Coordinates of N, CA and C in Angstrom, one line a residue:
M16 N -17.7 21.8 4.1 CA -18.2 20.7 3.2 C -17.2 21.1 2.1
L17 N -16.7 22.1 1.5 CA -16.2 22.5 0.7 C -14.7 21.5 0.9
G18 N -14.3 21.8 2.2 CA -12.8 21.1 2.5 C -13.0 19.7 2.5
M19 N -14.0 19.0 2.8 CA -14.2 17.5 2.6 C -14.0 17.0 1.3
G20 N -14.5 18.0 0.2 CA -14.3 17.5 -1.4 C -13.1 17.7 -1.7
K21 N -12.1 18.7 -1.1 CA -10.7 18.5 -1.5 C -10.0 17.2 -1.0
K22 N -10.4 16.9 0.4 CA -9.8 15.9 1.0 C -10.1 14.4 0.2
E23 N -11.5 14.4 -0.1 CA -11.8 13.2 -1.1 C -11.0 13.1 -2.2
R24 N -10.8 14.3 -2.9 CA -9.9 14.3 -4.0 C -8.4 13.8 -4.0
E25 N -8.0 14.3 -2.8 CA -6.4 14.2 -2.6 C -6.4 12.6 -2.2
L26 N -7.5 11.9 -1.4 CA -7.5 10.5 -1.1 C -7.7 9.8 -2.6
D27 N -8.5 10.2 -3.2 CA -8.5 9.4 -4.6 C -7.4 9.5 -5.5
A28 N -6.5 10.5 -5.3 CA -5.5 10.7 -6.1 C -4.2 9.8 -5.6
A29 N -4.3 10.0 -4.2 CA -3.1 8.9 -3.5 C -3.5 7.6 -4.0
V30 N -4.9 7.1 -3.9 CA -5.1 5.9 -4.4 C -4.6 5.3 -5.7
K31 N -5.2 6.6 -6.5 CA -4.9 6.3 -8.0 C -3.3 5.9 -8.0
E32 N -2.6 6.9 -7.6 CA -1.1 6.8 -7.7 C -0.6 5.3 -7.1
L33 N -1.3 4.8 -6.0 CA -0.8 3.7 -5.6 C -1.4 2.4 -6.2
A34 N -2.5 2.6 -7.1 CA -3.1 1.4 -7.7 C -2.1 1.2 -9.3
T35 N -1.2 2.2 -9.6 CA -0.5 2.0 -10.5 C 1.0 2.0 -10.3
A36 N 1.2 1.9 -8.9 CA 2.8 1.9 -8.7 C 3.3 0.6 -9.0
D37 N 4.9 0.8 -9.5 CA 5.5 -0.3 -9.8 C 6.5 -0.6 -8.8
T38 N 6.8 0.1 -7.8 CA 7.8 0.0 -6.9 C 7.5 0.1 -5.4
L39 N 7.4 -0.8 -4.7 CA 7.5 -0.4 -3.2 C 8.3 0.0 -2.4
A40 N 8.1 1.2 -1.7 CA 9.4 1.7 -0.8 C 8.6 2.5 0.3
F41 N 9.0 2.4 1.4 CA 8.4 3.1 2.6 C 9.1 4.3 3.0
G42 N 10.4 4.5 2.5 CA 11.1 5.3 3.0 C 11.8 6.0 1.8
G43 N 12.8 7.1 2.0 CA 13.4 7.6 1.0 C 14.5 6.4 0.6
V44 N 14.7 6.6 -1.0 CA 15.1 5.6 -1.8 C 16.8 6.4 -2.6
G45 N 17.7 5.6 -2.5 CA 18.8 5.9 -3.4 C 19.7 6.7 -2.3
I46 N 20.7 7.1 -3.0 CA 21.9 7.9 -1.7 C 21.1 9.3 -1.7
A47 N 20.6 10.1 -2.4 CA 19.8 11.2 -2.1 C 18.6 11.0 -1.2
G48 N 18.0 9.9 -0.7 CA 16.7 9.4 0.1 C 15.6 10.0 -0.6
Q49 N 15.6 10.1 -1.8 CA 14.4 10.7 -2.5 C 12.9 9.8 -2.2
I50 N 11.8 10.4 -2.1 CA 10.6 10.0 -1.7 C 10.0 9.9 -2.9
L51 N 9.5 8.6 -3.3 CA 8.8 8.2 -4.5 C 7.5 8.7 -4.4
P52 N 6.9 9.2 -5.9 CA 5.4 9.5 -5.6 C 4.5 8.7 -4.6
A53 N 4.8 7.2 -4.9 CA 3.9 6.3 -4.3 C 4.1 6.1 -3.1
T54 N 5.4 6.3 -2.4 CA 5.7 6.5 -1.0 C 4.8 7.5 -0.3
D55 N 4.9 8.6 -1.0 CA 4.2 9.7 -0.6 C 2.7 9.5 -0.4
A56 N 2.1 8.8 -1.5 CA 0.9 8.3 -1.5 C 0.2 7.7 -0.3
Y57 N 1.3 6.5 0.0 CA 1.1 5.6 1.2 C 0.8 6.3 2.3
R58 N 1.7 7.3 2.6 CA 1.4 8.2 3.8 C 0.5 9.0 4.0
H59 N -0.1 9.4 2.6 CA -1.5 10.2 2.8 C -2.7 9.2 2.9
V60 N -2.6 8.0 2.6 CA -3.7 7.2 2.7 C -3.5 6.6 4.2
E61 N -2.5 6.4 4.6 CA -2.2 6.1 6.1 C -2.9 7.1 6.7
Q62 N -2.4 8.2 6.5 CA -3.1 9.5 7.4 C -4.7 9.3 7.5
A63 N -4.8 9.3 6.1 CA -6.8 9.2 6.0 C -7.1 8.1 6.8
L64 N -6.6 6.9 7.0 CA -7.0 5.9 7.7 C -7.4 6.0 8.7
R65 N -6.3 7.1 9.6 CA -6.6 7.5 11.2 C -7.8 8.5 11.1
E66 N -7.7 9.5 10.4 CA -8.5 10.7 10.2 C -10.1 10.1 9.5
R67 N -10.1 9.5 8.7 CA -11.6 9.2 8.0 C -11.6 7.5 7.7
P68 N -11.4 6.8 8.8 CA -11.4 5.2 8.6 C -12.4 4.6 7.8
A69 N -13.3 4.8 7.5 CA -14.5 4.4 7.2 C -14.3 4.7 5.5
E70 N -14.1 5.8 5.1 CA -13.8 6.3 3.6 C -12.8 5.6 3.2
A71 N -11.6 5.8 4.0 CA -10.2 5.4 3.7 C -10.3 4.0 3.5
R72 N -10.8 3.1 4.4 CA -10.9 1.8 4.2 C -11.4 1.3 3.3
K73 N -12.6 1.8 2.8 CA -13.3 1.1 1.4 C -12.2 1.4 0.2
K74 N -11.4 2.3 0.1 CA -10.4 2.4 -0.9 C -9.4 1.7 -0.7
V75 N -9.0 1.3 0.3 CA -7.8 0.4 0.5 C -8.2 -1.0 0.0
D76 N -9.6 -1.2 0.6 CA -10.0 -2.5 -0.1 C -10.2 -2.8 -1.2
W77 N -10.5 -1.6 -1.9 CA -10.5 -1.4 -3.6 C -9.2 -1.8 -4.1
L78 N -8.2 -1.0 -3.3 CA -6.7 -1.1 -3.8 C -6.3 -2.5 -4.0
L79 N -6.6 -3.4 -2.6 CA -6.2 -4.7 -2.7 C -6.6 -5.6 -3.9
K80 N -7.7 -5.2 -4.2 CA -8.5 -6.0 -5.3 C -7.9 -5.6 -6.6
H81 N -7.9 -4.6 -7.0 CA -7.6 -3.8 -8.2 C -6.3 -3.1 -8.6
G82 N -5.5 -3.1 -7.6 CA -3.8 -2.5 -7.7 C -3.0 -3.4 -8.4
S83 N -1.9 -2.6 -8.9 CA -0.8 -3.2 -9.4 C -0.3 -4.1 -8.3
P84 N 0.7 -4.9 -8.8 CA 1.2 -5.8 -7.4 C 1.8 -5.2 -6.4
A85 N 2.5 -3.9 -6.7 CA 3.0 -3.2 -5.8 C 1.8 -2.5 -5.0
G86 N 0.9 -2.0 -5.5 CA -0.1 -1.7 -4.9 C -0.8 -2.4 -4.2
K87 N -1.0 -3.5 -4.5 CA -1.8 -4.7 -3.5 C -0.8 -4.7 -2.3
A88 N 0.5 -4.7 -2.4 CA 1.4 -4.8 -1.1 C 1.2 -3.6 -0.3
Y89 N 1.3 -2.5 -1.1 CA 0.9 -1.2 -0.3 C -0.5 -1.5 0.5
A90 N -1.5 -1.9 -0.4 CA -2.9 -2.1 0.6 C -2.6 -2.9 1.8
A91 N -2.2 -4.1 1.6 CA -2.0 -4.9 2.6 C -1.2 -4.4 3.7
A92 N -0.2 -3.7 3.5 CA 0.7 -2.9 4.8 C -0.3 -2.0 5.2
L93 N -0.9 -1.0 4.6 CA -1.9 -0.2 5.1 C -3.0 -0.9 6.1
L94 N -3.5 -2.0 5.8 CA -4.5 -2.7 6.0 C -3.9 -3.2 7.7
E95 N -2.7 -3.5 7.6 CA -1.7 -4.1 8.9 C -1.8 -2.8 9.7
T96 N -1.6 -1.5 9.2 CA -1.4 -0.7 10.6 C -2.7 -0.3 11.2
V97 N -4.0 -0.8 10.5 CA -5.2 -0.3 11.3 C -5.7 -1.5 11.8
D98 N -5.6 -2.6 11.3 CA -6.3 -3.9 11.6 C -5.5 -5.0 11.6
R99 N -5.0 -5.8 12.5 CA -3.7 -6.7 12.3 C -4.3 -8.1 11.6
A100 N -5.7 -8.3 12.0 CA -6.1 -9.6 11.4 C -6.4 -9.2 10.0
A101 N -7.2 -8.2 9.5 CA -7.3 -7.8 8.1 C -5.9 -7.7 7.5
G102 N -4.9 -7.2 8.0 CA -3.7 -7.3 7.4 C -3.2 -8.5 7.0
R103 N -3.2 -9.6 7.9 CA -2.9 -10.8 7.9 C -3.6 -11.3 6.7
A104 N -4.8 -11.2 6.9 CA -5.6 -11.8 5.8 C -5.4 -11.3 4.6
A105 N -5.2 -10.3 4.3 CA -4.6 -9.9 3.1 C -3.3 -10.3 2.4
W106 N -2.4 -10.4 3.7 CA -1.0 -11.1 3.0 C -1.4 -12.6 2.8
E107 N -2.2 -13.2 3.6 CA -2.6 -14.5 3.2 C -3.1 -14.5 1.7
R108 N -4.0 -13.8 1.4 CA -4.7 -13.9 0.2 C -3.6 -13.6 -1.0
L109 N -2.7 -12.9 -0.7 CA -1.5 -12.5 -1.7 C -0.3 -13.6 -1.8
R110 N -0.5 -14.4 -0.8 CA 0.6 -15.3 -0.9 C 0.9 -16.4 -2.1
D111 N -0.4 -16.5 -2.6 CA -0.2 -17.2 -3.9 C -0.3 -16.5 -5.5
D112 N 0.0 -15.2 -5.2 CA 0.1 -14.3 -6.4 C 1.6 -14.4 -6.6
E113 N 1.8 -14.7 -8.1 CA 3.2 -14.6 -8.6 C 3.7 -13.3 -9.0
A114 N 2.9 -12.4 -9.2 CA 3.1 -11.0 -9.8 C 4.3 -10.5 -9.3
E115 N 5.3 -9.7 -9.9 CA 6.4 -9.1 -9.6 C 6.3 -7.6 -9.6
F116 N 7.2 -7.2 -8.4 CA 7.3 -5.6 -8.5 C 8.9 -5.4 -8.2
T117 N 9.0 -3.9 -7.8 CA 10.4 -3.7 -7.8 C 10.3 -3.2 -6.3
T118 N 11.3 -3.3 -5.1 CA 11.1 -3.0 -3.9 C 12.4 -2.1 -3.8
F119 N 12.4 -1.3 -3.0 CA 13.6 -0.2 -2.5 C 13.5 -0.4 -1.1
T120 N 14.7 -0.7 -0.3 CA 15.0 -0.5 1.0 C 16.4 0.2 1.2
G121 N 15.8 1.8 1.2 CA 17.3 2.7 1.1 C 17.7 2.5 -0.1
C122 N 19.1 2.4 -0.3 CA 19.8 2.3 -1.7 C 19.8 0.9 -2.2
I123 N 19.1 0.1 -1.6 CA 19.1 -1.4 -2.1 C 17.7 -2.0 -3.0
M124 N 17.9 -1.9 -4.4 CA 16.8 -2.1 -5.2 C 16.6 -3.6 -5.3
G125 N 15.6 -4.2 -5.3 CA 15.6 -5.6 -5.7 C 13.8 -5.9 -6.3
R126 N 13.6 -7.3 -6.6 CA 12.5 -7.5 -6.9 C 12.1 -8.5 -6.3
A127 N 10.6 -8.5 -6.2 CA 10.0 -9.6 -5.4 C 8.7 -10.0 -6.0
T128 N 8.1 -11.2 -5.8 CA 6.8 -11.4 -6.3 C 6.1 -11.3 -4.9
L129 N 4.6 -11.2 -5.3 CA 3.8 -11.0 -4.2 C 3.7 -12.2 -3.3
R130 N 4.2 -13.2 -3.7 CA 4.1 -14.7 -3.0 C 5.3 -14.5 -2.0
E131 N 6.3 -13.9 -2.6 CA 7.6 -14.0 -1.6 C 7.4 -13.1 -0.5
Y132 N 6.9 -11.7 -1.2 CA 6.7 -10.5 0.0 C 5.9 -10.8 1.0
A133 N 4.6 -11.6 0.6 CA 3.5 -11.8 1.4 C 4.1 -13.1 2.6
T134 N 5.0 -13.7 2.1 CA 5.5 -15.0 3.0 C 6.4 -14.3 4.0
E135 N 7.2 -13.4 3.6 CA 8.2 -12.7 4.4 C 7.2 -11.9 5.4
R136 N 6.3 -11.2 5.2 CA 5.5 -10.4 6.2 C 4.9 -11.4 7.1
L137 N 4.2 -12.6 6.5 CA 3.5 -13.2 7.4 C 4.9 -14.0 8.4
A138 N 5.7 -14.3 8.0 CA 6.7 -14.9 8.9 C 7.4 -14.1 10.0
A139 N 7.1 -12.9 9.7 CA 7.7 -11.6 10.6 C 6.8 -11.4 11.8
E140 N 5.4 -11.7 12.0 CA 4.6 -11.5 12.8 C 5.1 -12.4 14.1

């Protein structure tokens, strides 16, 4: 039982990190390939969705509603990994949101609105 408390605290900390994220990156960034704290948190929540789906799903649903723009994008991507229909619904919901965030793909930094990013994700299906 003590171990579950630790896992719950770790999940809460990861969701909190994603909720305030200002950058969306799924891998290492920059020349050094640095893993951002939000990317690490994303991976932690992704693992929790596999190990404790009911608990983690509630937190991802919360993140989709209350997170920063990057946090909402992370939430939609997480939903996509466990439930394609829920992921698509999340991206459709975000398609009307003009909030901006920073993106990183390797060494390439950019900016996007949730509208632009969601539209790209929906088109990629």
